[in-house]
């Protein structure tokens, strides 16, 4: 990074606050992203992730606090601070009446010029080279998303910021985008990635911050979060759920047991579930279904962001 | 997704990144303007219109006597650009200024692309002045091109007979005549820039492409309506439509420049106020959309 | 925003001063009309002769009297005006009455009240044209010092 000193965090936010009327979009957030981190910023919609990223890019000004990149405050020197930062906030946007290549050419000029060959290179990386001369209005959502990554890579950034890069993509698009991010991670880039999918962050990131209503609910290595997560929420359906509920309640390591309509919901780790299933069979119960709709990390995520039982809604589970 | 390793072949950055200035933004904005089909279509129509106009006039008996220079349309080819100028100053020039400049800021809101350009190596100041310069150059360029097209149309269709001044004197020299036509067209540029600045100001304030075009046109029409009223003359002199007509003094016998010089001041005030408001608002705004 | 308010306030104040300082002087005055119409008539007369292939002769306008038909209290204001001109051409004394329609820009269309539709033949092209000396356009300087609006 330009002006970066050894050991200095790439991104450093201190007391960062942005309010809109009575709503605190970002509320006194302290956060550090180290060089080489693949940093996940997690939170449900409206948690403040995008507002944080817009402040990082200098698109909106914080009400108080400061955010700096490599020691250079974004305000009042966004150009100097962001010299080697690239990425996009929410869905990337381009001029629909121009081709993908023409869009990248114009953006390259705004970066002070670049080799034409570089445009072809980044279009190859995101698999858009064959569609380079099609107008952006003819691109699918996933293609625009990938063009956003190409536009970011064109700057040869040291820090890549991606705001919910798989949002709105179909399963194939999600797979392609995740593969692309994995390859970028391998290049040693520092990446700040926001998402509301715990699985995505768990798969890619080394550090994670979880935001809830503008505040940080967790900030630390993903390994620590996994250790904290422990038990996942399980859904159980047996031949007699009333008997099964009693078995579960008396079983060591099983917590938060409740009969929820046609199924039993409880929290337990893998080893406990294994022992419990044997016990249920031993009690003469047939097991129709026993599964974890969310991972342990997701359960913790829902607890941290919703302050509830950790049981996701069907919609969240599907996500 | 391709499995090439181009992402891993990142070019080492050996020098600090160059920051793009207003000049670069100017070039980018001009390319964007020319890349829009609607701009090319409207420009083509406006450039062809004087040719159709003079050909229609030549094929009818009546002349538009109520328009200054209308009675000389068949006498000299130099009357064609003058009649086009008289007509255009009433509503076409404000419309052209609004069409090009009223969209140049709000189109970024419309496409959600402010975040795309403001996350590159370019400052807001450079983006603002680059856009302003591009809009003004495009507006002025289009108006000059229409004038040139009308002049060529007149000379081809009617001929290069001596130009006749506003004071009804003949100008035998063709070069002098071309100079006078050019002078009259160039004299409308300051108020044209004033209208373009209002359009840009509205574009920044409303963030809406439709309003950015419509509001300046409505302002121009309100000004024009006041011009027709027998109301306070001094108020009329403070309206942007007034200096649009200052060329009449420059082409009179004897010529007088005071309307043009006062018009310069009026146009400068409109331009300065509109661009100052636009700059302050643009520089301070949060980019939350897109 | 304080800076913006200052700019706006200064502009409004300047505008008010300019408007207030010169609000009393009308653009269209008898002095300006009587100065411009005869000069433009003389040019149009010469142009008419020239277009017809005659020797271009410029009449000598000896007297001009113009009055507003709209503002009967004083000779000012755009609209319909009547101008009576006396001139000599080739030693002959002639009179002409012109109807002068003045617009808010200080420009006008003048036409001979007796013979406003006369046509001439352009000697160079052979085209039929409206005769400039019976119908012509002109403009006067609304900032000059001929502010006389006296009536009759």
XYZ file of C-alpha atoms in Angstrom:
761
model
C 0.000 0.000 0.000
C 1.107 3.506 -0.652
C 2.743 4.791 2.437
C 2.036 1.587 4.360
C 4.311 0.907 7.296
C 5.371 -2.530 8.498
C 2.711 -4.095 10.723
C 0.279 -1.254 10.184
C -3.324 -2.347 9.576
C -4.530 -1.923 6.009
C -7.909 -0.667 7.175
C -8.390 0.946 10.542
C -11.704 2.336 11.768
C -11.977 4.106 15.084
C -15.256 5.208 16.589
C -16.791 5.289 13.134
C -20.359 6.577 13.293
C -22.999 7.460 10.720
C -26.568 8.292 11.621
C -29.618 9.077 9.515
C -32.068 10.902 11.737
C -32.789 8.591 14.658
C -31.221 5.584 12.932
C -27.596 4.719 13.688
C -26.448 2.997 10.520
C -22.914 2.593 11.897
C -22.453 3.132 15.613
C -18.952 3.677 17.042
C -17.312 0.859 15.118
C -13.654 0.038 15.824
C -12.190 -2.391 13.327
C -8.818 -3.351 11.888
C -8.009 -5.332 8.759
C -4.417 -6.569 8.654
C -2.263 -7.044 5.556
C -3.036 -10.395 3.919
C -6.281 -10.850 5.847
C -9.316 -12.204 4.114
C -11.737 -10.337 6.271
C -15.440 -11.106 6.341
C -17.907 -8.463 7.381
C -21.070 -10.275 8.318
C -24.495 -9.108 9.234
C -28.102 -9.219 8.151
C -29.470 -6.656 5.725
C -29.514 -3.243 7.380
C -26.752 -4.114 9.856
C -24.542 -1.316 8.530
C -22.081 -3.272 6.360
C -22.713 -1.275 3.204
C -22.666 2.059 5.038
C -19.301 1.038 6.518
C -17.985 0.194 3.054
C -19.275 3.437 1.549
C -17.388 5.320 4.267
C -14.300 3.246 3.485
C -14.582 4.324 -0.167
C -15.157 7.970 0.795
C -18.596 7.926 -0.813
C -20.237 9.120 2.401
C -18.718 11.080 5.242
C -18.817 9.747 8.784
C -20.557 11.895 11.413
C -17.731 11.104 13.800
C -14.758 8.811 14.081
C -12.209 8.073 11.416
C -11.431 5.424 8.887
C -8.004 5.190 7.342
C -6.260 2.970 4.829
C -2.604 2.209 5.440
C -2.511 5.032 7.931
C -3.944 7.638 5.521
C -7.360 8.986 6.602
C -9.984 8.539 3.886
C -11.322 11.988 4.765
C -10.153 14.446 3.671
C -7.735 12.633 1.301
C -9.743 9.851 -0.340
C -7.624 9.694 -3.499
C -4.352 9.222 -1.586
C -5.852 6.822 0.930
C -7.576 4.718 -1.721
C -4.764 4.684 -4.269
C -4.468 0.897 -4.114
C -7.964 -0.033 -3.041
C -10.539 -1.389 -5.452
C -13.882 -3.104 -5.348
C -17.534 -2.321 -5.336
C -20.327 -1.456 -2.964
C -23.659 -3.236 -3.429
C -24.197 -4.264 -7.052
C -21.522 -2.908 -9.396
C -22.942 -0.428 -11.893
C -21.800 0.443 -15.423
C -22.964 2.495 -18.380
C -25.481 0.189 -20.042
C -25.169 1.781 -23.468
C -21.444 0.978 -23.668
C -19.788 -2.406 -24.066
C -18.065 -4.115 -21.159
C -14.657 -3.393 -22.694
C -15.526 0.268 -23.346
C -16.659 0.633 -19.729
C -13.353 -0.772 -18.515
C -11.424 1.491 -20.905
C -13.123 4.590 -19.499
C -12.538 3.454 -15.921
C -8.911 2.747 -16.816
C -8.554 6.346 -17.980
C -9.930 7.528 -14.645
C -7.194 5.462 -13.003
C -4.624 7.446 -14.939
C -4.425 5.076 -17.902
C -3.535 1.429 -18.306
C -2.289 -1.062 -20.863
C -5.049 -2.269 -23.225
C -3.708 -5.769 -22.700
C -4.596 -5.504 -19.003
C -8.277 -5.099 -19.901
C -8.164 -8.330 -21.873
C -6.383 -10.048 -18.984
C -8.996 -9.123 -16.398
C -11.828 -9.954 -18.816
C -10.251 -13.401 -19.192
C -10.040 -13.789 -15.427
C -13.764 -13.188 -14.970
C -14.657 -15.168 -18.095
C -16.128 -12.217 -19.994
C -13.564 -11.962 -22.775
C -15.937 -13.496 -25.348
C -18.668 -10.976 -24.433
C -16.340 -7.970 -24.206
C -17.997 -6.098 -27.082
C -21.597 -6.676 -25.991
C -23.343 -3.741 -24.396
C -23.651 -4.021 -20.637
C -27.457 -3.756 -20.936
C -27.298 -7.189 -22.596
C -25.358 -8.725 -19.660
C -26.977 -10.951 -17.051
C -26.818 -9.946 -13.385
C -23.990 -12.402 -12.777
C -22.002 -11.039 -15.717
C -22.311 -7.490 -14.388
C -21.143 -8.771 -11.005
C -18.095 -10.348 -12.658
C -17.450 -7.203 -14.679
C -17.382 -5.403 -11.313
C -14.621 -7.730 -10.157
C -12.768 -7.161 -13.441
C -13.032 -3.390 -12.979
C -11.591 -3.773 -9.493
C -8.748 -6.066 -10.568
C -7.784 -3.608 -13.291
C -6.456 -1.301 -10.583
C -4.016 -3.986 -9.398
C -5.233 -3.358 -5.858
C -3.547 -4.378 -2.631
C -6.946 -4.283 -0.907
C -10.001 -5.678 -2.671
C -13.378 -4.713 -1.219
C -16.356 -6.824 -2.294
C -19.804 -6.051 -0.954
C -21.999 -9.157 -1.058
C -20.421 -10.380 -4.297
C -22.725 -13.404 -4.627
C -25.893 -11.511 -3.837
C -28.576 -12.071 -6.460
C -26.598 -14.689 -8.376
C -28.015 -18.043 -9.452
C -26.311 -21.193 -8.051
C -23.918 -21.422 -11.003
C -23.063 -17.738 -10.650
C -22.438 -18.196 -6.917
C -20.141 -21.127 -7.629
C -18.204 -19.150 -10.260
C -17.882 -16.099 -8.026
C -16.684 -18.156 -5.055
C -14.142 -19.936 -7.264
C -12.916 -16.556 -8.469
C -12.573 -15.242 -4.932
C -10.668 -18.378 -3.914
C -8.195 -17.759 -6.737
C -7.817 -14.132 -5.705
C -7.206 -15.173 -2.114
C -4.393 -17.383 -3.361
C -2.664 -14.332 -4.878
C -2.101 -12.862 -1.441
C -4.517 -9.956 -1.814
C -5.969 -8.404 1.298
C -9.706 -8.859 0.885
C -12.561 -7.255 2.765
C -15.736 -9.101 1.929
C -19.204 -8.423 3.211
C -21.902 -11.024 3.216
C -24.961 -12.185 5.028
C -24.079 -15.811 4.331
C -22.111 -17.334 7.193
C -21.174 -20.356 5.073
C -19.575 -18.149 2.455
C -17.496 -16.294 5.010
C -16.615 -19.504 6.837
C -15.343 -20.963 3.577
C -13.212 -18.005 2.518
C -12.271 -15.708 5.396
C -9.533 -15.784 7.981
C -11.021 -13.067 10.169
C -14.585 -12.014 10.654
C -16.565 -9.144 12.109
C -20.269 -9.532 12.771
C -22.395 -6.393 12.706
C -25.745 -5.931 14.327
C -27.743 -2.725 14.111
C -24.674 -0.673 13.302
C -22.490 -2.101 16.068
C -19.853 -4.835 16.087
C -21.180 -7.951 17.798
C -17.985 -9.928 17.173
C -14.541 -9.217 15.743
C -11.794 -11.825 15.614
C -10.302 -14.850 13.837
C -12.771 -17.263 12.229
C -11.116 -20.094 14.209
C -12.113 -18.444 17.501
C -15.631 -17.985 16.250
C -15.820 -21.648 15.305
C -14.617 -22.580 18.810
C -17.305 -20.363 20.316
C -19.950 -21.796 18.013
C -19.855 -25.360 19.356
C -23.442 -26.445 19.068
C -25.597 -26.202 16.004
C -29.370 -26.128 16.003
C -30.891 -29.484 15.039
C -34.343 -30.433 13.815
C -35.702 -33.866 14.805
C -38.847 -35.692 13.711
C -39.608 -39.151 15.135
C -42.446 -41.662 15.300
C -43.491 -40.128 18.665
C -42.209 -36.619 19.237
C -43.768 -36.337 22.726
C -41.668 -39.231 23.990
C -38.648 -38.026 22.045
C -38.826 -34.569 23.628
C -38.556 -36.126 27.066
C -35.566 -38.232 25.940
C -33.848 -35.110 24.602
C -34.511 -33.031 27.708
C -32.906 -35.679 29.895
C -29.862 -36.140 27.687
C -26.542 -34.557 28.635
C -25.212 -32.013 26.124
C -28.597 -31.286 24.542
C -29.850 -27.743 25.168
C -32.719 -25.435 24.307
C -35.088 -28.323 23.608
C -38.557 -27.365 22.436
C -41.394 -28.931 20.521
C -41.898 -26.704 17.511
C -44.975 -27.872 15.586
C -44.254 -31.182 13.835
C -40.618 -31.268 14.938
C -38.306 -30.976 17.931
C -35.697 -28.223 17.910
C -32.558 -28.389 20.054
C -28.886 -27.420 20.158
C -26.128 -30.015 20.331
C -22.689 -30.767 18.974
C -21.834 -33.620 16.570
C -20.759 -36.153 19.207
C -23.855 -35.594 21.327
C -26.132 -36.027 18.309
C -24.478 -39.345 17.543
C -25.100 -40.609 21.077
C -28.625 -39.183 21.189
C -29.665 -40.954 17.982
C -28.623 -44.277 19.472
C -30.591 -43.477 22.640
C -33.703 -42.619 20.638
C -33.558 -45.919 18.781
C -32.933 -47.684 22.042
C -36.127 -46.052 23.400
C -38.044 -47.660 20.523
C -38.466 -44.516 18.498
C -38.130 -44.439 14.713
C -36.308 -41.419 13.350
C -37.966 -39.834 10.326
C -35.571 -36.895 10.075
C -32.602 -35.512 12.021
C -30.677 -32.685 10.456
C -28.978 -29.358 11.059
C -30.532 -26.713 8.800
C -27.724 -24.355 9.729
C -24.127 -24.862 10.721
C -22.931 -24.183 14.239
C -21.421 -20.929 12.971
C -24.705 -19.911 11.452
C -26.509 -20.673 14.674
C -24.076 -18.425 16.508
C -24.431 -15.812 13.777
C -28.199 -15.719 14.179
C -27.828 -15.492 17.941
C -25.367 -12.625 17.654
C -27.308 -10.703 15.050
C -30.844 -11.357 16.222
C -30.310 -11.887 19.926
C -32.811 -14.771 19.689
C -32.675 -18.515 20.077
C -30.407 -19.079 17.183
C -33.124 -20.760 15.188
C -33.199 -19.362 11.687
C -36.374 -18.679 9.809
C -37.103 -20.956 6.855
C -35.997 -18.164 4.506
C -32.692 -17.768 6.310
C -32.180 -21.494 6.390
C -32.772 -21.646 2.647
C -30.232 -18.873 2.129
C -15.141 -19.353 -15.133
C -11.767 -19.649 -16.779
C -8.925 -21.222 -14.939
C -6.246 -18.950 -16.322
C -3.966 -17.466 -13.747
C -4.058 -13.921 -15.048
C -5.255 -12.731 -11.666
C -2.062 -13.996 -10.162
C 0.119 -12.199 -12.689
C -0.457 -8.848 -11.080
C 1.720 -6.141 -12.485
C 4.017 -4.867 -9.761
C 3.331 -1.261 -8.941
C 6.653 0.455 -8.985
C 5.401 4.030 -8.817
C 2.571 5.752 -7.045
C -0.710 5.621 -8.995
C -1.345 8.586 -11.266
C -4.381 10.596 -10.279
C -6.677 11.532 -13.153
C -7.457 15.232 -13.428
C -10.364 17.205 -14.828
C -8.847 16.873 -18.314
C -9.091 13.100 -18.187
C -12.676 13.260 -16.888
C -13.441 15.700 -19.710
C -12.239 13.150 -22.276
C -14.171 10.336 -20.635
C -17.360 12.405 -20.479
C -17.107 13.394 -24.140
C -16.703 9.730 -25.087
C -19.763 8.873 -22.989
C -21.800 11.640 -24.630
C -20.808 10.494 -28.100
C -21.507 6.906 -27.092
C -25.178 7.704 -26.507
C -27.451 7.023 -29.469
C -29.868 9.801 -28.488
C -27.061 12.406 -28.588
C -26.009 11.336 -32.065
C -29.602 11.272 -33.343
C -30.490 14.719 -31.937
C -27.244 16.231 -33.267
C -27.896 14.791 -36.716
C -31.472 16.120 -36.786
C -30.319 19.589 -35.716
C -27.590 19.671 -38.345
C -29.943 18.598 -41.139
C -32.834 20.893 -40.094
C -31.425 24.148 -41.661
C -31.105 22.400 -45.027
C -34.718 21.244 -44.952
C -35.817 24.703 -43.804
C -34.155 26.660 -46.615
C -35.221 24.142 -49.276
C -38.837 24.481 -48.124
C -38.573 28.299 -48.160
C -37.224 28.273 -51.712
C -40.166 26.178 -52.859
C -42.855 28.559 -51.623
C -43.874 32.079 -52.583
C -44.212 33.539 -49.114
C -41.316 34.640 -46.939
C -41.383 34.774 -43.122
C -41.479 38.597 -43.067
C -42.265 38.732 -39.348
C -38.824 37.273 -38.578
C -35.718 39.429 -38.701
C -33.830 38.529 -41.917
C -36.838 36.505 -43.107
C -37.416 38.936 -45.985
C -33.864 38.359 -47.265
C -33.950 34.524 -47.308
C -34.111 34.498 -51.125
C -31.839 37.528 -51.501
C -28.715 36.142 -49.892
C -27.573 32.794 -48.546
C -26.220 34.584 -45.485
C -29.801 35.204 -44.322
C -30.337 31.478 -43.646
C -28.032 31.213 -40.591
C -29.455 34.528 -39.334
C -33.095 33.328 -39.457
C -32.053 30.057 -37.808
C -30.290 32.127 -35.147
C -33.349 34.349 -34.525
C -35.570 31.280 -34.143
C -33.091 29.276 -32.086
C -32.468 32.025 -29.538
C -36.136 31.911 -28.536
C -36.318 28.289 -27.371
C -33.935 25.968 -29.204
C -30.703 27.074 -27.546
C -32.036 26.700 -23.990
C -33.364 23.288 -25.044
C -29.997 22.198 -26.449
C -28.223 23.409 -23.312
C -30.699 21.527 -21.121
C -30.584 18.398 -23.272
C -26.825 18.019 -23.003
C -26.049 19.592 -19.642
C -29.220 18.747 -17.708
C -28.377 15.074 -17.821
C -24.634 15.028 -17.327
C -24.720 14.785 -13.522
C -28.098 13.142 -12.958
C -27.400 10.374 -15.476
C -24.808 9.050 -13.009
C -27.570 8.943 -10.370
C -29.852 7.329 -12.906
C -27.337 4.582 -13.738
C -26.005 4.400 -10.167
C -22.481 4.933 -11.492
C -21.227 7.684 -9.179
C -19.823 4.964 -6.927
C -18.161 3.410 -9.979
C -16.263 6.538 -10.985
C -15.663 7.979 -7.512
C -13.920 4.785 -6.406
C -11.291 5.271 -9.117
C -8.235 7.544 -8.894
C -10.151 10.730 -9.460
C -11.264 13.441 -7.057
C -14.747 14.881 -6.826
C -13.350 18.234 -7.892
C -11.905 16.690 -11.065
C -15.174 14.857 -11.753
C -17.163 18.080 -11.318
C -15.014 20.297 -13.499
C -14.450 17.549 -16.054
C -18.197 17.106 -16.429
C -18.823 20.856 -16.537
C -16.195 21.342 -19.226
C -17.467 18.404 -21.284
C -21.072 19.644 -21.101
C -20.088 23.172 -22.093
C -17.816 22.050 -24.928
C -20.490 19.684 -26.250
C -23.212 22.347 -26.008
C -21.090 25.068 -27.583
C -19.753 22.660 -30.202
C -23.238 21.579 -31.224
C -24.470 25.187 -31.513
C -21.454 26.195 -33.604
C -21.966 23.132 -35.802
C -25.632 24.092 -36.340
C -24.522 27.611 -37.298
C -21.953 26.264 -39.738
C -24.503 23.854 -41.200
C -27.045 26.688 -41.643
C -24.431 28.921 -43.277
C -23.358 26.210 -45.718
C -27.021 25.359 -46.417
C -27.754 29.019 -47.233
C -24.686 29.462 -49.420
C -25.335 26.222 -51.322
C -29.096 26.674 -51.730
C -29.279 30.463 -52.286
C -25.768 31.716 -53.003
C -23.137 34.032 -51.608
C -24.840 37.319 -52.560
C -23.771 40.234 -50.316
C -24.797 40.008 -46.682
C -27.229 42.662 -45.445
C -26.728 44.137 -41.981
C -29.472 44.740 -39.413
C -29.286 48.388 -40.544
C -29.989 47.305 -44.157
C -26.537 47.983 -45.581
C -24.916 45.569 -47.999
C -21.607 43.913 -47.081
C -19.905 43.132 -50.404
C -16.995 41.127 -48.979
C -17.831 37.436 -48.530
C -15.110 37.032 -45.927
C -16.482 39.997 -44.000
C -19.990 38.557 -44.269
C -18.863 35.177 -42.937
C -17.112 37.035 -40.118
C -20.319 38.892 -39.218
C -22.397 35.704 -39.237
C -19.769 34.010 -37.086
C -19.682 37.006 -34.741
C -23.446 36.896 -34.250
C -23.441 33.148 -33.544
C -20.486 33.402 -31.182
C -22.202 36.232 -29.274
C -24.927 33.828 -28.067
C -22.399 31.539 -26.426
C -22.176 33.401 -23.044
C -25.945 33.169 -22.344
C -25.926 29.642 -23.757
C -23.269 28.750 -21.177
C -25.493 30.425 -18.567
C -28.412 28.162 -19.523
C -26.121 25.119 -19.537
C -24.907 26.055 -16.040
C -28.486 26.327 -14.777
C -29.191 22.924 -16.299
C -26.153 21.421 -14.548
C -27.172 23.024 -11.263
C -30.679 21.546 -11.545
C -29.129 18.219 -12.530
C -26.990 18.201 -9.368
C -29.774 19.419 -7.078
C -32.578 17.143 -8.291
C -30.448 14.089 -9.225
C -33.163 13.464 -11.792
C -32.493 13.362 -15.531
C -36.031 14.340 -16.521
C -36.097 17.348 -14.193
C -32.543 18.219 -15.226
C -33.761 18.696 -18.789
C -37.298 19.955 -18.199
C -36.667 22.540 -15.457
C -34.096 24.626 -17.417
C -36.398 24.535 -20.457
C -39.291 25.765 -18.301
C -37.046 28.503 -16.875
C -36.129 29.489 -20.434
C -39.806 29.597 -21.436
C -40.746 31.709 -18.396
C -37.922 34.104 -19.275
C -39.143 34.162 -22.865
C -42.715 34.883 -21.781
C -41.490 37.818 -19.725
C -39.622 39.041 -22.793
C -42.964 39.415 -24.572
C -44.523 41.420 -21.735
C -44.552 45.200 -21.528
C -43.301 44.908 -17.972
C -40.215 46.319 -16.294
C -37.560 46.628 -19.003
C -34.679 46.370 -16.537
C -35.862 42.978 -15.348
C -35.881 41.883 -18.979
C -32.234 42.957 -19.284
C -31.390 40.675 -16.367
C -32.854 37.595 -18.054
C -30.634 35.213 -19.994
C -32.741 35.494 -23.141
C -31.813 39.166 -23.424
C -28.103 38.721 -24.236
C -29.128 35.999 -26.701
C -30.240 38.912 -28.908
C -27.245 41.192 -28.358
C -25.838 40.271 -31.778
C -28.407 42.610 -33.369
C -26.416 45.567 -32.058
C -23.140 44.130 -33.330
C -24.601 43.807 -36.855
C -26.317 47.220 -36.932
C -25.120 50.395 -38.717
C -23.560 51.925 -36.784
C -22.913 48.957 -34.529
C -23.202 49.178 -30.748
C -21.704 46.730 -28.278
C -23.302 47.753 -24.991
C -26.065 45.109 -25.065
C -23.399 42.477 -25.716
C -21.085 43.737 -22.971
C -23.905 43.964 -20.424
C -25.042 40.532 -21.567
C -21.590 39.186 -20.802
C -21.934 40.368 -17.209
C -25.477 38.948 -16.871
C -24.376 35.615 -18.330
C -21.317 35.503 -16.082
C -23.475 36.067 -12.992
C -25.898 33.266 -13.922
C -22.993 30.949 -14.724
C -21.054 31.730 -11.547
C -24.044 31.416 -9.206
C -25.357 28.203 -10.802
C -21.948 26.505 -10.880
C -21.067 27.595 -7.332
C -24.288 26.110 -5.963
C -23.771 22.967 -8.025
C -20.145 22.577 -6.883
C -20.895 23.033 -3.178
C -23.805 20.575 -3.263
C -21.903 18.039 -5.386
C -18.804 18.221 -3.225
C -20.699 17.741 0.020
C -23.219 15.113 -0.973
C -23.142 11.524 0.232
C -23.287 8.890 -2.497
C -25.818 6.497 -1.044
C -27.602 5.450 -4.181
C -26.630 2.855 -6.738
C -24.036 26.258 3.360
C -23.234 29.595 4.946
C -20.984 30.321 1.969
C -23.823 29.416 -0.378
C -26.251 31.745 1.424
C -23.727 34.580 1.136
C -23.434 34.063 -2.616
C -27.204 34.013 -3.036
C -27.750 37.062 -0.845
C -25.072 39.051 -2.682
C -26.556 38.120 -6.041
C -30.077 39.109 -5.021
C -28.799 42.393 -3.558
C -26.800 43.206 -6.693
C -29.777 42.390 -8.868
C -32.041 44.610 -6.775
C -29.589 47.525 -7.034
C -29.321 47.160 -10.828
C -33.083 46.899 -11.244
C -33.755 49.774 -8.876
C -31.160 52.040 -10.420
C -32.501 51.900 -13.932
C -36.116 50.883 -13.578
C -37.389 54.290 -14.612
C -35.845 54.428 -18.101
C -37.952 52.663 -20.742
C -36.169 50.858 -23.581
C -38.381 52.224 -26.317
C -38.323 56.033 -26.433
C -39.325 58.544 -29.039
C -35.735 59.768 -29.214
C -34.395 56.309 -30.045
C -37.117 55.556 -32.593
C -36.736 58.921 -34.360
C -32.976 58.429 -34.491
C -32.990 54.911 -35.931
C -35.966 54.667 -38.295
C -34.857 57.398 -40.767
C -31.300 56.023 -40.955
C -32.511 52.501 -41.596
C -35.089 53.788 -44.119
C -32.308 55.528 -46.040
C -30.236 52.316 -46.108
C -33.246 50.246 -47.180
C -34.043 52.732 -49.954
C -30.499 52.460 -51.291
C -30.604 48.653 -50.972
C -33.841 48.552 -52.974
C -32.269 50.532 -55.798
C -29.147 48.404 -55.686
C -31.057 45.110 -55.851
C -32.971 46.367 -58.897
C -29.698 47.164 -60.623
C -30.143 50.914 -60.365
C -27.581 53.413 -59.203
C -27.596 53.083 -55.390
C -28.884 56.422 -54.164
C -29.294 57.221 -50.484
C -32.147 59.624 -49.677
C -31.532 62.585 -47.401
C -34.156 62.426 -44.634
C -34.950 66.033 -43.697
C -37.509 65.486 -40.941
C -38.907 62.647 -38.828
C -41.773 62.572 -36.361
C -42.726 59.356 -34.560
C -45.463 58.715 -32.008
C -46.596 55.709 -30.079
C -50.117 54.445 -30.804
C -50.101 52.361 -27.618
C -48.917 54.721 -24.932
C -50.878 57.907 -25.553
C -49.574 59.676 -22.443
C -45.930 59.578 -23.493
C -44.048 58.259 -26.509
C -42.518 55.140 -25.091
C -43.186 51.402 -24.890
C -43.067 48.710 -27.586
C -46.028 48.161 -29.887
C -47.434 50.090 -32.801
C -45.855 53.438 -33.729
C -46.448 55.818 -36.595
C -43.560 57.685 -38.248
C -43.830 60.482 -40.829
C -40.628 61.073 -42.787
C -39.755 63.808 -45.274
C -36.803 63.146 -47.567
C -35.201 64.332 -50.738
C -33.861 62.024 -53.411
C -32.343 63.238 -56.681
C -33.407 66.738 -55.643
C -37.077 65.771 -55.292
C -38.821 66.248 -51.960
C -40.973 63.298 -50.866
C -42.954 62.196 -47.810
C -43.594 58.717 -46.461
C -45.728 57.411 -43.581
C -44.486 54.278 -41.913
C -46.235 51.888 -39.577
C -43.520 50.755 -37.162
C -44.174 47.639 -35.042
C -41.630 47.634 -32.230
C -40.911 44.558 -30.100
C -39.534 44.272 -26.573
C -35.992 43.756 -27.859
C -35.822 47.219 -29.443
C -36.277 45.813 -32.951
C -39.016 46.746 -35.354
C -40.707 46.069 -38.663
C -41.482 49.210 -40.632
C -43.879 49.255 -43.576
C -45.118 51.949 -45.899
C -48.800 52.484 -45.027
C -49.693 53.215 -48.655
C -47.836 50.461 -50.457
C -46.732 47.745 -48.080
C -46.792 44.790 -50.536
C -44.684 46.176 -53.360
C -42.336 43.684 -54.996
C -39.144 44.243 -56.953
C -37.132 42.047 -59.294
C -33.658 41.130 -58.152
C -31.473 42.132 -61.104
C -28.849 39.470 -60.383
C -31.168 36.453 -59.900
C -34.447 37.530 -61.517
C -36.314 36.586 -58.345
C -39.328 38.551 -57.118
C -38.572 40.068 -53.696
C -40.432 42.295 -51.244
C -39.257 45.865 -51.827
C -36.957 46.818 -48.895
C -37.874 50.486 -49.038
C -41.578 49.821 -48.377
C -40.937 47.172 -45.754
C -37.789 46.850 -43.689
C -36.549 45.699 -40.293
C -34.255 47.479 -37.875
C -33.079 47.667 -34.288
C -32.039 50.522 -32.001
C -29.743 50.676 -29.004
C -31.856 50.591 -25.836
C -28.876 51.795 -23.801
C -28.105 55.009 -25.722
C -28.819 58.437 -24.251
C -31.816 59.322 -26.426
C -34.263 58.866 -23.585
C -36.709 61.553 -24.735
C -40.291 60.312 -24.404
C -42.080 63.662 -24.877
C -45.439 63.377 -26.612
C -46.545 65.497 -29.627
